[in-house]
Short mmCIF file of C-alpha atoms and ligand atoms in Angstrom, two decimals:
data_model
loop_
_atom_site.label_atom_id
_atom_site.label_comp_id
_atom_site.label_asym_id
_atom_site.label_seq_id
_atom_site.Cartn_x
_atom_site.Cartn_y
_atom_site.Cartn_z
CA UNK A 1 -69.33 69.00 57.26
CA UNK A 2 -66.39 66.67 57.44
CA UNK A 3 -64.37 66.22 54.26
CA UNK A 4 -63.54 62.65 53.28
CA UNK A 5 -61.80 63.33 49.93
CA UNK A 6 -60.52 66.52 48.42
CA UNK A 7 -58.65 67.35 45.24
CA UNK A 8 -56.48 70.30 44.27
CA UNK A 9 -56.08 71.32 40.65
CA UNK A 10 -56.58 67.74 39.56
CA UNK A 11 -55.63 67.07 35.95
CA UNK A 12 -55.66 64.05 33.71
CA UNK A 13 -54.44 63.82 30.15
CA UNK A 14 -54.56 60.60 28.19
CA UNK A 15 -52.00 59.92 25.52
CA UNK A 16 -53.66 58.82 22.31
CA UNK A 17 -51.13 58.06 19.57
CA UNK A 18 -48.76 61.00 19.82
CA UNK A 19 -51.50 63.37 20.96
CA UNK A 20 -52.37 64.43 24.50
CA UNK A 21 -56.08 64.36 25.26
CA UNK A 22 -56.97 66.58 28.22
CA UNK A 23 -59.86 64.98 30.10
CA UNK A 24 -59.80 66.41 33.64
CA UNK A 25 -58.81 70.06 33.58
CA UNK A 26 -58.12 71.37 37.05
CA UNK A 27 -60.74 70.06 39.46
CA UNK A 28 -60.91 71.31 43.05
CA UNK A 29 -63.55 69.20 44.71
CA UNK A 30 -64.48 68.31 48.26
CA UNK A 31 -66.45 65.16 48.99
CA UNK A 32 -68.13 65.17 52.40
CA UNK A 33 -68.58 62.33 54.82
CA UNK A 34 -72.10 60.91 54.89
CA UNK A 35 -73.09 62.53 51.59
CA UNK A 36 -74.55 60.61 48.69
CA UNK A 37 -72.78 62.65 46.01
CA UNK A 38 -74.04 62.36 42.44
CA UNK A 39 -71.85 63.18 39.46
CA UNK A 40 -73.65 64.18 36.29
CA UNK A 41 -72.57 65.64 32.95
CA UNK A 42 -72.81 64.78 29.28
CA UNK A 43 -71.14 61.77 27.70
CA UNK A 44 -67.39 62.27 27.44
CA UNK A 45 -67.30 65.07 30.03
CA UNK A 46 -64.91 63.06 32.23
CA UNK A 47 -67.17 61.58 34.93
CA UNK A 48 -65.75 58.05 34.84
CA UNK A 49 -62.21 59.37 34.64
CA UNK A 50 -62.83 61.53 37.71
CA UNK A 51 -64.12 58.52 39.64
CA UNK A 52 -61.12 56.43 38.54
CA UNK A 53 -58.80 59.17 39.80
CA UNK A 54 -60.63 59.50 43.13
CA UNK A 55 -60.48 55.74 43.64
CA UNK A 56 -56.86 55.35 42.59
CA UNK A 57 -57.73 53.14 39.62
CA UNK A 58 -55.93 55.72 37.44
CA UNK A 59 -53.06 58.01 38.43
CA UNK A 60 -53.56 61.75 37.84
CA UNK A 61 -51.30 63.62 35.41
CA UNK A 62 -50.91 66.40 37.98
CA UNK A 63 -52.61 67.86 41.02
CA UNK A 64 -53.48 66.40 44.39
CA UNK A 65 -55.98 63.92 45.81
CA UNK A 66 -56.34 63.57 49.56
CA UNK A 67 -58.27 60.89 51.34
CA UNK A 68 -58.67 62.43 54.78
CA UNK A 69 -55.01 63.08 55.74
CA UNK A 70 -53.57 60.58 53.26
CA UNK A 71 -52.24 61.84 49.94
CA UNK A 72 -53.12 59.39 47.21
CA UNK A 73 -51.37 61.19 44.36
CA UNK A 74 -47.91 59.81 43.80
CA UNK A 75 -48.11 56.96 46.34
CA UNK A 76 -46.70 53.52 45.54
CA UNK A 77 -48.81 50.98 43.68
CA UNK A 78 -48.60 48.72 46.73
CA UNK A 79 -50.10 51.31 49.08
CA UNK A 80 -52.69 52.23 46.47
CA UNK A 81 -53.79 48.61 46.21
CA UNK A 82 -54.16 48.48 49.98
CA UNK A 83 -56.29 51.65 49.95
CA UNK A 84 -58.46 50.33 47.15
CA UNK A 85 -59.10 47.16 49.09
CA UNK A 86 -59.67 48.61 52.51
CA UNK A 87 -60.96 52.14 52.12
CA UNK A 88 -62.91 52.19 48.85
CA UNK A 89 -65.67 49.94 47.55
CA UNK A 90 -66.02 50.26 43.78
CA UNK A 91 -69.11 49.25 41.80
CA UNK A 92 -68.74 49.09 38.01
CA UNK A 93 -71.41 49.42 35.35
CA UNK A 94 -70.53 45.97 33.98
CA UNK A 95 -70.23 44.31 37.43
CA UNK A 96 -66.63 43.08 36.97
CA UNK A 97 -67.16 39.79 38.78
CA UNK A 98 -64.59 37.01 38.36
CA UNK A 99 -66.33 34.64 35.91
CA UNK A 100 -65.01 31.32 37.23
CA UNK A 101 -65.75 32.05 40.90
CA UNK A 102 -69.11 31.60 42.62
CA UNK A 103 -71.05 34.54 44.06
CA UNK A 104 -69.86 33.70 47.55
CA UNK A 105 -66.23 33.43 46.42
CA UNK A 106 -66.45 36.73 44.51
CA UNK A 107 -67.56 38.47 47.69
CA UNK A 108 -64.99 36.75 49.89
CA UNK A 109 -61.89 37.37 47.75
CA UNK A 110 -61.33 41.02 48.77
CA UNK A 111 -62.15 40.10 52.36
CA UNK A 112 -59.60 37.28 52.52
CA UNK A 113 -56.95 39.66 51.16
CA UNK A 114 -57.49 41.95 54.14
CA UNK A 115 -58.40 39.71 57.07
CA UNK A 116 -57.62 36.16 58.17
CA UNK A 117 -60.68 35.09 60.08
CA UNK A 118 -62.28 33.06 57.31
CA UNK A 119 -65.13 31.73 59.40
CA UNK A 120 -66.24 35.20 60.51
CA UNK A 121 -65.89 36.52 56.95
CA UNK A 122 -68.03 33.75 55.51
CA UNK A 123 -70.72 34.60 58.04
CA UNK A 124 -70.49 38.25 57.13
CA UNK A 125 -70.62 37.52 53.38
CA UNK A 126 -73.73 35.42 53.88
CA UNK A 127 -75.41 38.13 55.95
CA UNK A 128 -74.67 40.64 53.19
CA UNK A 129 -76.00 38.27 50.52
CA UNK A 130 -79.13 37.82 52.58
CA UNK A 131 -79.55 41.58 52.86
CA UNK A 132 -79.09 41.94 49.08
CA UNK A 133 -81.57 39.13 48.40
CA UNK A 134 -79.04 36.79 46.73
CA UNK A 135 -78.27 34.29 49.50
CA UNK A 136 -79.89 31.48 47.49
CA UNK A 137 -77.37 32.20 44.68
CA UNK A 138 -74.22 31.68 46.80
CA UNK A 139 -72.97 28.76 44.69
CA UNK A 140 -73.85 30.16 41.27
CA UNK A 141 -71.38 31.49 38.75
CA UNK A 142 -71.93 35.02 37.42
CA UNK A 143 -72.91 33.59 34.01
CA UNK A 144 -75.77 31.69 35.65
CA UNK A 145 -77.69 34.68 37.03
CA UNK A 146 -79.25 37.95 35.86
CA UNK A 147 -77.50 41.31 35.55
CA UNK A 148 -79.37 42.68 38.54
CA UNK A 149 -78.26 39.74 40.66
CA UNK A 150 -74.68 40.19 39.52
CA UNK A 151 -74.80 43.86 40.46
CA UNK A 152 -76.14 43.01 43.92
CA UNK A 153 -73.26 40.57 44.29
CA UNK A 154 -70.79 43.26 43.29
CA UNK A 155 -72.36 45.58 45.89
CA UNK A 156 -71.86 42.94 48.57
CA UNK A 157 -68.24 42.64 47.41
CA UNK A 158 -67.86 46.43 47.56
CA UNK A 159 -69.02 46.68 51.18
CA UNK A 160 -67.50 43.53 52.70
CA UNK A 161 -64.46 45.40 54.04
CA UNK A 162 -66.58 48.25 55.47
CA UNK A 163 -65.12 50.88 53.11
CA UNK A 164 -65.11 54.52 54.10
CA UNK A 165 -66.62 55.35 50.75
CA UNK A 166 -68.46 53.55 47.96
CA UNK A 167 -67.90 54.71 44.40
CA UNK A 168 -70.29 53.55 41.72
CA UNK A 169 -69.97 54.32 38.01
CA UNK A 170 -73.45 54.04 36.46
CA UNK A 171 -74.26 50.97 38.55
CA UNK A 172 -77.69 50.65 36.95
CA UNK A 173 -76.58 51.47 33.39
CA UNK A 174 -76.94 47.87 32.23
CA UNK A 175 -80.04 46.97 34.24
CA UNK A 176 -83.79 46.96 33.62
CA UNK A 177 -85.98 49.12 35.82
CA UNK A 178 -86.82 46.47 38.44
CA UNK A 179 -83.19 45.48 38.88
CA UNK A 180 -82.17 49.14 38.97
CA UNK A 181 -84.62 49.83 41.75
CA UNK A 182 -83.26 46.93 43.83
CA UNK A 183 -79.69 48.22 43.43
CA UNK A 184 -80.68 51.83 44.19
CA UNK A 185 -82.67 50.71 47.24
CA UNK A 186 -79.52 49.08 48.61
CA UNK A 187 -77.51 52.26 48.03
CA UNK A 188 -80.25 54.34 49.70
CA UNK A 189 -80.24 52.02 52.68
CA UNK A 190 -76.46 52.29 52.99
CA UNK A 191 -76.71 56.08 52.73
CA UNK A 192 -79.39 56.19 55.43
CA UNK A 193 -77.04 54.18 57.64
CA UNK A 194 -74.35 56.86 57.19
CA UNK A 195 -72.30 55.40 54.33
CA UNK A 196 -70.52 57.95 52.14
CA UNK A 197 -71.27 57.29 48.46
CA UNK A 198 -70.31 58.81 45.11
CA UNK A 199 -72.33 57.73 42.11
CA UNK A 200 -72.08 58.69 38.45
CA UNK A 201 -75.43 58.57 36.68
CA UNK A 202 -77.29 59.88 33.64
CA UNK A 203 -80.63 59.10 35.14
CA UNK A 204 -82.73 61.74 36.93
CA UNK A 205 -84.57 59.25 39.16
CA UNK A 206 -81.31 57.59 40.23
CA UNK A 207 -79.73 60.98 40.88
CA UNK A 208 -82.58 61.87 43.25
CA UNK A 209 -81.37 59.13 45.60
CA UNK A 210 -78.43 61.40 46.37
CA UNK A 211 -78.32 64.66 48.32
CA UNK A 212 -75.70 66.59 46.37
CA UNK A 213 -75.39 66.91 42.60
CA UNK A 214 -72.08 67.90 41.00
CA UNK A 215 -72.14 68.79 37.31
CA UNK A 216 -69.05 68.17 35.17
CA UNK A 217 -68.48 69.84 31.83
CA UNK A 218 -65.34 69.36 29.73
CA UNK A 219 -63.41 67.99 32.70
CA UNK A 220 -64.29 70.82 35.07
CA UNK A 221 -66.83 71.20 37.85
CA UNK A 222 -69.34 73.62 36.39
CA UNK A 223 -71.95 73.77 39.11
CA UNK A 224 -73.53 71.93 42.02
CA UNK A 225 -76.49 71.95 44.35
CA UNK A 226 -77.97 70.12 47.34
CA UNK A 227 -81.40 68.68 47.93
CA UNK A 228 -83.17 69.31 51.22
CA UNK A 229 -83.30 66.01 53.04
CA UNK A 230 -87.07 66.29 53.50
CA UNK A 231 -88.00 67.18 49.90
CA UNK A 232 -90.46 64.70 48.33
CA UNK A 233 -89.07 62.68 45.41
CA UNK A 234 -91.34 64.36 42.85
CA UNK A 235 -90.14 67.80 43.90
CA UNK A 236 -86.54 66.64 43.71
CA UNK A 237 -87.04 65.30 40.20
CA UNK A 238 -88.62 68.53 39.01
CA UNK A 239 -85.91 70.65 40.59
CA UNK A 240 -83.13 68.54 39.11
CA UNK A 241 -84.73 68.48 35.66
CA UNK A 242 -85.12 72.27 35.67
CA UNK A 243 -81.51 72.70 36.78
CA UNK A 244 -80.22 70.34 34.09
CA UNK A 245 -82.35 71.95 31.36
CA UNK A 246 -80.59 75.20 32.11
CA UNK A 247 -77.34 73.44 31.23
CA UNK A 248 -78.49 72.10 27.86
CA UNK A 249 -78.04 68.68 29.36
N1 ATP B 301 -57.79 55.43 28.06
C1 ATP B 301 -58.15 56.50 27.35
N2 ATP B 301 -57.37 56.98 26.36
C2 ATP B 301 -57.71 58.07 25.66
N3 ATP B 301 -58.83 58.79 25.89
C3 ATP B 301 -59.65 58.38 26.85
C4 ATP B 301 -59.36 57.21 27.64
N4 ATP B 301 -60.37 57.05 28.54
C5 ATP B 301 -61.23 58.06 28.30
N5 ATP B 301 -60.81 58.84 27.30
C6 ATP B 301 -61.49 60.04 26.78
O1 ATP B 301 -61.72 60.91 27.87
C7 ATP B 301 -62.97 61.58 27.75
C8 ATP B 301 -63.77 61.40 29.01
O2 ATP B 301 -64.06 60.01 29.17
P1 ATP B 301 -64.94 59.48 30.38
O3 ATP B 301 -65.07 58.03 30.18
O4 ATP B 301 -64.36 59.95 31.66
O5 ATP B 301 -66.33 60.24 30.12
P2 ATP B 301 -67.74 60.05 30.82
O6 ATP B 301 -68.18 61.39 31.26
O7 ATP B 301 -67.66 58.98 31.83
O8 ATP B 301 -68.65 59.60 29.59
P3 ATP B 301 -69.90 58.58 29.57
O9 ATP B 301 -71.06 59.37 30.10
O10 ATP B 301 -70.08 58.29 28.11
O11 ATP B 301 -69.57 57.37 30.37
C9 ATP B 301 -63.63 61.00 26.51
O12 ATP B 301 -63.45 61.90 25.45
C10 ATP B 301 -62.88 59.73 26.26
O13 ATP B 301 -62.85 59.42 24.90
MG1 MG B 302 -68.49 57.08 32.01
#
């Protein structure tokens, strides 16, 4: 298996008042190319923080993060911004769309920052919107559509620059079950096409879309396992539930 990201003794402490709050406590983790990696763990265990560190949204306190051969600990903000735009597609729980831009504009912004060929990019954005089932909403503002539609727009935005990896922090956390399914179906389709994905989720069904589960407790990797690619969904759900029950999840 080819490694796409790895960390060495990764640590993050937040400063709260005059107190240090240790949140990530020495994580050595390899993320493999083509995997749909799921991060689970109880609330406050550090899942979001880990994803922010891996994506460069937050700097680590100490330790190393490598994206293939590129160190992303201690690099300049300018280089980090470039990596975030070109190498990583991030999907947030609360969508994070720019409120005064249309769907089409929201998707095109990161693309225009990377490439010049506006005509080609508009075509690509529209093809992605079509694939996500939101082409008819190209001229709408985020406030004029549903949460599920906003999340599909943010997925189109995340993939427009053909990122090496997609990172999603509870992408269905604010969605009803129909909208969740639509978003998860898109992630599954991307995964089937070879896209590397990391997703944080609390939800067993969502987690079963992935092929590797990593369990975080108190800012450390406690355990992990892999599904067989051919296992039926029901079997996956039972296996995952049994595994999590053993962790007092
Ligand atoms: N900016 C911050 N300043 C201080 N403490 C923080 C900050 N961000 C997160 N924390 C603390 O770090 C710990 C881990 O937070 P994190 O958001 O990574 O957890 P999580 O596993 O994603 O939880 P959840 O499942 O509720 O989303 C929590 O105790 C949280 O209060
Ligand atoms: Mg979180």
